[in-house]
Amino acid sequence: MKRLVNMLASPRLAIALIAAVIAVSILGSVLPQEAAVDFVFESWPMALLLGALALNICVCTLRRGMSGRAASAGAFLVHVSILVILAGALIRWIWSEEGYLRLATGESAALMETDNGLVPLGFEMRLKAFRIVTEVGGGIAQYESDVEFLPAGEASTIGVNNPAEFGGYRIYQFAFDPEQAAWSGFMIVRDPSVPLVYLGFALQIAGVSLAAFARRTPSRARARRRKRQLVGVS
Amino acid sequence: MYAPMLNIALGTYLGAAGFGGLHLAVPQRLFRTMFGLTISAAVFLTATALAVRWVDAERAPWSTMHETLVLSACLVGLVYVLLGRGREESPAGFLAALFGVLLLAFASFSDSTVRPLVPALRSNWLIIHVLFCFVGYAAFAVAFLTSILYLVQRRPSLDEFSFRAISIGFVGLNVGILCGAVWANQAWGHYWSWDPKETWALVTWLIYGIYLHGRRLRGWSPKALSWLSIVGFAATVFTYVGVNYLIVGLHSYVK
């Protein structure tokens, strides 16, 4: 048991696991993206690899603990943040939903198309108008859809970089009729992992910053100076 | 206004490389001081050119290949000036200035037309996502230079310099990736979709993660760490340009 814990807590294993994630990622990046996501990034071997990494991080972090130094607190936070983000990835893998909805102007629908067939949204969405916003000089500034959610009657304008939120879903401008602007396509996402993952992001930024920029404790700085004097470097 | 400013910046970087080279040949204090002044001026002038471009284009000046090359030149110089201040690192300074010259020369050969951004790129996230990623790339570039020099000269201070640059780059790339993830969630509905550019940014970050673990926990030799820094920079370059030309993905509008 103790030997197993020792093995799991070894930096050597950590480095080997990171190297394995690198190798798998490179393999996935050269495959066509759809295939890569299905067969590499969201495959069971990848899940096992990330699970092993999470376990390794847990054991290392618990064992090493937090010493009083700011830099070490930073490293601790970074490792915790990776666990939080991986937990978020697991939640997303299991519970996120995603679908597509295409509406002609004036049309409404209450079902979205998913990989598992049609799924009821719990509300009805109607497309009032779609437009391409251009600017002086001919550039396209925005693709925009005016929509209405029924029966509540709440109106919203959805654009690129500007999704709407309704009934627990986020609704994205995704496609449009390039010829007559007579229809608009929406991607509809419910991803319960977002708050947790964003918490992980915040922890990670705090952690890396602390680890990189915190002042080294005086004793260590002094030790370094002494060492430099011995080596003879100014 | 922008094009002449860029040429002046290029000339100043060239001047910095000249004084750096001169200081290598004749190690006099005057040349070192002149090097420090010219490279600082080059950073300032490149930043000013970017500011002019910002006003001209009415958007952050880092969304085309040309613009990001100029940004890289500015940040490579800046990282070197901030880390190299007051240190006897003239070979590294000479190389950093030369690298700035190279980046600005590439920039001047690449298409500098101001084009309107596609709607997906019209977001304030563009400003910080790209900026932080390039702080990372630039710091890794400086570490690459000092790592090569370490392999030639074997001075411990160069190894220490690489480590400090990589620490900065690691934070920059990390913040850049995470800002990109938040933006992707807002624009595409996924904070992570294994787009090739995302994947390669992660690969790069993880390579430097191994560097930091190897250094802090395993006590790897400066020689091994220098080689790893070189490998990391190869991944950085691939993330920056290689992915755009070799693999098609969501970021392929960068072409």
Coordinates of C-alpha atoms in Angstrom, one line a residue:
Chain A
M1 CA 0.0 0.0 0.0
K2 CA 2.7 2.4 1.0
R3 CA 4.7 1.5 -2.1
L4 CA 1.6 2.2 -4.2
V5 CA 1.2 5.6 -2.7
N6 CA 4.9 6.3 -3.1
M7 CA 4.7 5.4 -6.8
L8 CA 1.5 7.5 -7.3
A9 CA 3.1 10.5 -5.6
S10 CA 6.3 10.4 -7.6
P11 CA 7.2 13.4 -9.8
R12 CA 8.5 10.8 -12.3
L13 CA 5.0 9.4 -12.8
A14 CA 3.6 13.0 -13.0
I15 CA 6.1 13.8 -15.8
A16 CA 5.4 10.5 -17.6
L17 CA 1.6 11.2 -17.4
I18 CA 2.0 14.8 -18.7
A19 CA 4.2 13.4 -21.5
A20 CA 1.5 10.9 -22.4
V21 CA -1.2 13.7 -22.5
I22 CA 1.2 15.6 -24.9
A23 CA 1.6 12.6 -27.1
V24 CA -2.1 11.9 -27.3
S25 CA -2.9 15.6 -28.0
I26 CA -0.4 15.7 -30.8
L27 CA -1.9 12.5 -32.3
G28 CA -5.4 14.0 -32.0
S29 CA -4.4 17.4 -33.6
V30 CA -3.3 15.8 -36.9
L31 CA -6.5 13.8 -37.3
P32 CA -9.6 15.5 -38.8
Q33 CA -11.2 17.3 -35.9
E34 CA -14.5 15.5 -35.7
A35 CA -12.8 12.1 -35.7
A36 CA -10.1 13.3 -33.3
V37 CA -12.8 14.4 -30.7
D38 CA -14.7 11.1 -31.0
F39 CA -11.8 8.7 -31.2
V40 CA -9.1 10.4 -29.2
F41 CA -10.0 13.3 -27.0
E42 CA -13.4 12.0 -25.7
S43 CA -12.4 8.3 -25.8
W44 CA -12.1 6.0 -22.8
P45 CA -8.3 5.7 -22.9
M46 CA -8.1 9.5 -22.7
A47 CA -10.5 9.6 -19.8
L48 CA -8.4 6.9 -18.1
L49 CA -5.2 8.9 -18.7
L50 CA -6.8 12.1 -17.3
G51 CA -8.2 10.1 -14.4
A52 CA -4.7 8.8 -13.6
L53 CA -3.3 12.3 -13.9
A54 CA -6.0 13.6 -11.5
L55 CA -5.2 10.8 -9.0
N56 CA -1.5 11.6 -9.3
I57 CA -2.1 15.3 -8.6
C58 CA -4.4 14.5 -5.6
V59 CA -1.8 12.2 -4.0
C60 CA 1.1 14.6 -4.7
T61 CA -0.8 17.6 -3.5
L62 CA -2.0 15.9 -0.3
R63 CA 1.4 14.6 0.5
R64 CA 3.4 17.7 -0.1
G65 CA 0.8 19.9 1.6
M66 CA 1.2 23.6 1.7
S67 CA 4.2 25.2 3.3
G68 CA 4.1 28.8 4.4
R69 CA 5.8 30.1 1.3
A70 CA 3.7 32.1 -1.2
A71 CA 5.3 30.4 -4.2
S72 CA 4.4 27.0 -2.9
A73 CA 0.8 28.1 -2.1
G74 CA 0.8 29.2 -5.8
A75 CA 1.8 25.7 -7.0
F76 CA -0.8 24.2 -4.6
L77 CA -3.5 26.4 -6.1
V78 CA -2.5 25.5 -9.7
H79 CA -2.8 21.8 -8.9
V80 CA -6.1 22.2 -7.2
S81 CA -7.4 24.3 -10.2
I82 CA -6.4 21.4 -12.6
L83 CA -8.5 19.0 -10.5
V84 CA -11.4 21.5 -10.5
I85 CA -11.2 21.9 -14.3
L86 CA -11.0 18.1 -14.8
A87 CA -14.0 17.6 -12.6
G88 CA -15.8 20.2 -14.8
A89 CA -14.7 18.3 -17.9
L90 CA -16.3 15.1 -16.4
I91 CA -19.5 16.9 -15.6
R92 CA -19.6 18.3 -19.2
W93 CA -18.9 14.9 -20.6
I94 CA -21.8 13.3 -18.7
W95 CA -24.4 16.0 -18.5
S96 CA -24.0 18.6 -21.2
E97 CA -26.6 18.8 -23.9
E98 CA -26.3 20.3 -27.3
G99 CA -28.6 20.7 -30.2
Y100 CA -29.4 22.6 -33.4
L101 CA -32.4 24.6 -34.4
R102 CA -33.1 26.1 -37.8
L103 CA -35.9 28.6 -38.2
A104 CA -37.3 30.4 -41.2
T105 CA -38.5 34.0 -40.6
G106 CA -41.8 33.9 -38.7
E107 CA -41.5 30.2 -37.9
S108 CA -41.4 28.8 -34.4
A109 CA -40.3 25.5 -32.9
A110 CA -40.1 23.8 -29.5
L111 CA -37.7 20.9 -30.4
M112 CA -34.0 20.9 -31.1
E113 CA -32.1 18.3 -33.2
T114 CA -29.5 16.4 -31.3
D115 CA -27.3 13.4 -32.0
N116 CA -30.0 11.4 -30.2
G117 CA -33.0 12.7 -32.2
L118 CA -35.4 15.5 -31.4
V119 CA -35.4 16.9 -27.8
P120 CA -38.1 19.2 -26.4
L121 CA -36.7 22.5 -25.1
G122 CA -39.5 23.2 -22.7
F123 CA -40.3 26.5 -24.5
E124 CA -41.0 27.6 -28.0
M125 CA -38.7 29.9 -29.9
R126 CA -39.8 32.1 -32.8
L127 CA -37.6 33.9 -35.3
K128 CA -38.9 37.4 -36.0
A129 CA -36.1 38.6 -38.3
F130 CA -32.5 37.8 -39.3
R131 CA -30.1 40.5 -40.7
I132 CA -26.5 40.9 -41.7
V133 CA -25.2 44.1 -40.2
T134 CA -22.7 45.8 -42.5
E135 CA -20.5 48.8 -41.9
V136 CA -19.1 51.6 -44.0
G137 CA -16.3 50.0 -46.2
G138 CA -18.2 46.8 -46.7
G139 CA -17.1 44.8 -43.7
I140 CA -19.6 42.5 -42.0
A141 CA -20.0 43.6 -38.4
Q142 CA -22.6 41.1 -37.2
Y143 CA -25.1 38.4 -38.0
E144 CA -28.1 39.0 -35.9
S145 CA -31.4 37.3 -35.2
D146 CA -34.4 38.8 -33.4
V147 CA -36.2 36.0 -31.6
E148 CA -39.0 35.6 -29.1
F149 CA -39.5 33.0 -26.5
L150 CA -43.0 31.7 -26.0
P151 CA -45.3 31.5 -24.1
A152 CA -43.4 34.0 -21.9
G153 CA -43.2 36.4 -24.8
E154 CA -39.6 37.5 -23.9
A155 CA -37.8 39.0 -26.9
S156 CA -34.1 38.8 -27.4
T157 CA -31.5 39.6 -30.1
I158 CA -28.9 36.9 -30.7
G159 CA -25.6 37.7 -32.4
V160 CA -22.1 36.3 -32.9
N161 CA -20.3 36.7 -29.5
N162 CA -23.6 37.5 -28.0
P163 CA -25.7 34.4 -27.1
A164 CA -29.1 34.6 -25.4
E165 CA -30.0 32.7 -22.3
F166 CA -33.4 31.2 -21.8
G167 CA -34.9 28.2 -19.9
G168 CA -31.4 27.0 -18.8
Y169 CA -30.0 27.0 -22.3
R170 CA -27.6 29.3 -24.0
I171 CA -28.5 30.0 -27.6
Y172 CA -25.9 30.9 -30.2
Q173 CA -26.1 32.4 -33.7
F174 CA -24.6 29.5 -35.6
A175 CA -25.7 29.6 -39.3
F176 CA -27.7 31.6 -41.7
D177 CA -29.2 31.6 -45.2
P178 CA -26.4 33.2 -47.3
E179 CA -28.7 34.0 -50.2
Q180 CA -31.8 35.7 -48.9
A181 CA -31.3 35.8 -45.2
A182 CA -34.6 33.9 -45.0
W183 CA -33.6 31.5 -42.2
S184 CA -31.2 31.4 -39.3
G185 CA -29.6 28.5 -37.5
F186 CA -29.0 28.3 -33.7
M187 CA -26.8 26.1 -31.6
I188 CA -28.4 25.4 -28.2
V189 CA -26.3 24.4 -25.3
R190 CA -26.8 23.4 -21.7
D191 CA -23.5 22.9 -20.0
P192 CA -23.8 22.6 -16.1
S193 CA -20.0 22.5 -15.8
V194 CA -19.4 26.2 -16.7
P195 CA -19.5 27.8 -13.2
L196 CA -17.1 25.1 -11.8
V197 CA -14.7 25.4 -14.7
Y198 CA -14.6 29.2 -14.4
L199 CA -13.9 28.8 -10.7
G200 CA -11.0 26.6 -11.8
F201 CA -9.8 29.2 -14.2
A202 CA -9.8 31.9 -11.5
L203 CA -7.9 29.6 -9.1
Q204 CA -5.4 28.7 -11.8
I205 CA -4.6 32.4 -12.7
A206 CA -4.2 33.2 -9.0
G207 CA -2.0 30.2 -8.6
V208 CA 0.4 30.6 -11.5
S209 CA 0.8 34.3 -10.8
L210 CA 1.6 33.6 -7.1
A211 CA 4.0 30.8 -8.0
A212 CA 5.9 32.9 -10.6
F213 CA 5.9 36.4 -9.0
A214 CA 5.9 35.9 -5.3
R215 CA 9.1 37.0 -3.7
R216 CA 11.3 34.2 -2.7
T217 CA 11.8 34.1 1.1
P218 CA 14.9 36.0 2.3
S219 CA 16.6 32.8 3.5
R220 CA 16.5 31.3 0.1
A221 CA 17.6 34.5 -1.6
R222 CA 20.5 34.6 0.7
A223 CA 21.4 31.0 0.0
R224 CA 21.3 31.7 -3.7
R225 CA 23.6 34.7 -3.3
R226 CA 26.0 32.6 -1.3
K227 CA 26.0 30.0 -4.0
R228 CA 26.6 32.6 -6.7
Q229 CA 29.6 33.9 -4.8
L230 CA 31.0 30.4 -4.6
V231 CA 30.4 29.8 -8.3
G232 CA 31.8 33.2 -9.1
V233 CA 28.9 34.6 -11.1
S234 CA 28.0 38.2 -10.6
Chain B
M1 CA 2.6 57.3 -40.5
Y2 CA 2.5 53.7 -39.5
A3 CA 4.9 52.3 -42.2
P4 CA 7.7 54.9 -41.5
M5 CA 7.4 54.3 -37.8
L6 CA 7.8 50.6 -38.3
N7 CA 11.0 51.3 -40.3
I8 CA 12.4 53.5 -37.6
A9 CA 11.7 50.8 -35.0
L10 CA 13.4 48.2 -37.3
G11 CA 16.4 50.6 -37.6
T12 CA 16.6 51.0 -33.9
Y13 CA 16.5 47.3 -33.3
L14 CA 19.3 47.0 -35.8
G15 CA 21.2 49.7 -33.9
A16 CA 20.7 47.7 -30.7
A17 CA 22.0 44.6 -32.3
G18 CA 25.0 46.6 -33.5
F19 CA 25.9 47.9 -30.1
G20 CA 25.3 44.5 -28.6
G21 CA 27.7 43.0 -31.2
L22 CA 30.2 45.8 -30.6
H23 CA 30.1 45.1 -26.8
L24 CA 30.8 41.5 -27.6
A25 CA 33.9 42.4 -29.6
V26 CA 35.0 45.2 -27.3
P27 CA 33.6 44.8 -23.8
Q28 CA 33.4 48.5 -22.9
R29 CA 30.9 50.0 -20.6
L30 CA 29.9 52.6 -23.1
F31 CA 28.7 50.0 -25.6
R32 CA 26.7 48.3 -23.0
T33 CA 25.0 51.5 -22.0
M34 CA 24.3 52.3 -25.6
F35 CA 22.9 48.8 -26.1
G36 CA 20.6 49.2 -23.2
L37 CA 19.4 52.6 -24.4
T38 CA 18.8 51.5 -28.0
I39 CA 17.0 48.3 -27.2
S40 CA 14.7 50.2 -24.8
A41 CA 14.1 52.8 -27.5
A42 CA 13.3 50.0 -30.0
V43 CA 10.7 48.5 -27.7
F44 CA 9.2 51.9 -27.1
L45 CA 9.1 52.8 -30.9
T46 CA 7.6 49.4 -31.8
A47 CA 4.9 49.9 -29.1
T48 CA 4.2 53.4 -30.5
A49 CA 3.9 52.0 -34.1
L50 CA 1.3 49.5 -32.6
A51 CA -0.5 52.4 -30.9
V52 CA -0.7 54.2 -34.3
R53 CA -2.0 51.1 -35.9
W54 CA -4.6 50.7 -33.2
V55 CA -5.9 54.2 -34.0
D56 CA -5.8 53.6 -37.8
A57 CA -7.5 50.2 -37.7
E58 CA -9.9 51.2 -34.9
R59 CA -9.3 47.8 -33.2
A60 CA -6.5 46.1 -31.3
P61 CA -3.5 45.8 -33.6
W62 CA -3.0 42.1 -33.2
S63 CA -5.3 40.2 -35.5
T64 CA -3.3 39.5 -38.6
M65 CA 0.0 37.8 -39.2
H66 CA 1.7 41.1 -39.9
E67 CA 0.4 42.7 -36.8
T68 CA 1.3 39.7 -34.5
L69 CA 4.8 39.7 -35.9
V70 CA 5.2 43.4 -34.8
L71 CA 3.6 42.6 -31.4
S72 CA 6.1 39.7 -31.0
A73 CA 9.1 42.0 -31.8
C74 CA 7.8 44.5 -29.2
L75 CA 7.3 41.9 -26.5
V76 CA 10.6 40.0 -27.1
G77 CA 12.4 43.2 -26.6
L78 CA 10.3 44.1 -23.5
V79 CA 10.8 40.7 -21.8
Y80 CA 14.5 40.9 -22.4
V81 CA 14.8 44.5 -21.1
L82 CA 12.8 43.6 -18.0
L83 CA 14.7 40.5 -17.2
G84 CA 18.2 41.5 -18.5
R85 CA 18.3 44.8 -16.7
G86 CA 21.6 45.5 -15.1
R87 CA 23.0 42.1 -16.0
E88 CA 26.1 41.2 -17.9
E89 CA 24.3 39.3 -20.6
S90 CA 25.5 41.0 -23.8
P91 CA 25.4 37.9 -26.0
A92 CA 21.8 37.3 -25.0
G93 CA 21.0 40.9 -25.5
F94 CA 22.6 40.9 -28.9
L95 CA 20.6 37.8 -29.9
A96 CA 17.3 39.3 -28.5
A97 CA 17.9 42.5 -30.6
L98 CA 18.7 40.4 -33.7
F99 CA 15.5 38.4 -33.1
G100 CA 13.6 41.7 -33.0
V101 CA 15.2 42.7 -36.3
L102 CA 14.2 39.4 -37.8
L103 CA 10.5 39.6 -36.6
L104 CA 10.1 43.2 -37.9
A105 CA 11.8 42.2 -41.2
F106 CA 9.3 39.4 -41.6
A107 CA 6.5 41.8 -40.7
S108 CA 7.6 44.3 -43.3
F109 CA 7.4 41.5 -46.0
S110 CA 4.0 40.3 -44.9
D111 CA 0.7 41.8 -46.0
S112 CA -0.1 44.9 -43.8
T113 CA -3.5 45.8 -45.3
V114 CA -6.0 46.8 -42.7
R115 CA -9.0 44.4 -43.2
P116 CA -12.3 44.4 -41.3
L117 CA -12.6 41.7 -38.7
V118 CA -15.1 38.9 -39.1
P119 CA -17.9 39.1 -36.6
A120 CA -16.5 36.2 -34.5
L121 CA -13.3 38.3 -33.8
R122 CA -15.2 41.4 -32.7
S123 CA -14.9 41.0 -29.0
N124 CA -12.9 42.7 -26.3
W125 CA -11.6 39.2 -25.4
L126 CA -9.5 39.5 -28.5
I127 CA -7.4 42.2 -26.9
I128 CA -6.4 40.2 -23.8
H129 CA -6.5 36.7 -25.2
V130 CA -4.0 37.4 -28.0
L131 CA -1.9 39.8 -25.9
F132 CA -1.4 37.3 -23.1
C133 CA -0.7 34.4 -25.5
F134 CA 2.0 36.6 -27.2
V135 CA 3.5 37.5 -23.8
G136 CA 3.9 33.8 -23.4
Y137 CA 5.4 33.3 -26.9
A138 CA 7.8 36.2 -26.5
A139 CA 9.1 35.0 -23.1
F140 CA 9.6 31.5 -24.5
A141 CA 11.5 33.0 -27.4
V142 CA 13.8 34.8 -25.0
A143 CA 14.3 31.6 -23.0
F144 CA 15.1 29.8 -26.3
L145 CA 17.9 32.3 -27.0
T146 CA 19.4 32.0 -23.5
S147 CA 19.0 28.2 -23.6
I148 CA 21.0 28.0 -26.8
L149 CA 23.6 30.3 -25.3
Y150 CA 23.8 28.1 -22.2
L151 CA 24.5 25.1 -24.4
V152 CA 27.4 27.1 -26.0
Q153 CA 28.8 29.0 -22.9
R154 CA 27.6 26.9 -19.9
R155 CA 27.2 29.9 -17.7
P156 CA 24.8 29.2 -14.8
S157 CA 23.3 32.7 -15.0
L158 CA 22.0 31.9 -18.5
D159 CA 20.2 28.9 -17.1
E160 CA 18.7 31.1 -14.4
F161 CA 17.7 33.6 -17.0
S162 CA 15.9 30.9 -19.1
F163 CA 14.0 29.8 -16.0
R164 CA 12.8 33.3 -15.2
A165 CA 11.7 33.9 -18.8
I166 CA 9.9 30.5 -18.8
S167 CA 8.1 31.4 -15.6
I168 CA 6.8 34.6 -17.2
G169 CA 5.9 32.7 -20.4
F170 CA 4.1 30.0 -18.5
V171 CA 1.8 32.6 -16.8
G172 CA 1.3 34.5 -20.0
L173 CA 0.3 31.4 -22.0
N174 CA -1.9 30.2 -19.2
V175 CA -3.8 33.4 -18.8
G176 CA -4.0 33.6 -22.7
I177 CA -5.4 30.1 -23.0
L178 CA -8.0 30.6 -20.2
C179 CA -9.2 34.0 -21.6
G180 CA -9.5 32.2 -25.0
A181 CA -11.6 29.5 -23.3
V182 CA -14.0 32.0 -21.8
W183 CA -14.2 33.8 -25.1
A184 CA -14.8 30.5 -27.0
N185 CA -17.7 29.7 -24.6
Q186 CA -19.2 33.1 -25.5
A187 CA -18.6 32.8 -29.3
W188 CA -19.0 29.1 -30.0
G189 CA -20.7 27.6 -27.0
H190 CA -17.8 25.5 -25.8
Y191 CA -14.9 26.6 -23.6
W192 CA -12.8 23.8 -25.1
S193 CA -13.3 22.0 -28.4
W194 CA -9.9 20.5 -29.1
D195 CA -9.4 22.8 -32.1
P196 CA -5.8 22.2 -33.3
K197 CA -4.7 25.6 -32.1
E198 CA -6.1 25.0 -28.7
T199 CA -4.6 21.6 -28.6
W200 CA -1.1 22.9 -29.6
A201 CA -1.3 25.7 -27.1
L202 CA -2.0 23.1 -24.4
V203 CA 0.8 20.9 -25.7
T204 CA 3.2 23.9 -25.4
W205 CA 2.0 24.8 -21.9
L206 CA 2.4 21.1 -20.8
I207 CA 6.0 21.0 -22.2
Y208 CA 6.9 24.0 -20.1
G209 CA 5.0 22.3 -17.3
I210 CA 7.4 19.4 -17.6
Y211 CA 10.3 21.9 -17.6
L212 CA 9.2 23.4 -14.3
H213 CA 8.6 20.0 -12.7
G214 CA 11.9 18.7 -14.0
R215 CA 13.7 21.7 -12.6
R216 CA 12.0 22.0 -9.2
L217 CA 11.3 18.4 -8.3
R218 CA 13.7 16.2 -10.3
G219 CA 16.7 18.4 -10.3
W220 CA 17.4 17.9 -14.1
S221 CA 20.7 19.3 -15.3
P222 CA 20.8 22.8 -16.9
K223 CA 21.8 21.1 -20.1
A224 CA 18.8 18.9 -20.3
L225 CA 16.5 21.8 -19.3
S226 CA 18.0 23.9 -22.1
W227 CA 17.2 21.3 -24.6
L228 CA 13.7 21.1 -23.3
S229 CA 13.4 24.8 -23.6
I230 CA 14.4 24.5 -27.2
V231 CA 11.8 21.8 -27.8
G232 CA 9.2 24.0 -26.0
F233 CA 10.0 26.9 -28.4
A234 CA 9.6 24.6 -31.4
A235 CA 6.1 23.8 -30.1
T236 CA 5.5 27.5 -29.5
V237 CA 6.4 28.3 -33.1
F238 CA 4.1 25.5 -34.4
T239 CA 1.3 26.8 -32.2
Y240 CA 1.8 30.3 -33.6
V241 CA 2.2 29.7 -37.3
G242 CA 2.5 26.0 -38.0
V243 CA -1.1 25.1 -37.0
N244 CA -2.5 27.8 -39.3
Y245 CA -0.8 26.5 -42.4
L246 CA -0.8 22.8 -41.8
I247 CA -4.0 22.1 -40.0
V248 CA -7.5 23.5 -40.6
G249 CA -9.5 24.5 -37.6
L250 CA -11.6 27.2 -35.9
H251 CA -8.6 29.5 -35.7
S252 CA -7.9 29.2 -39.5
Y253 CA -9.2 32.7 -40.2
V254 CA -5.8 33.8 -38.9
K255 CA -4.5 33.0 -42.4

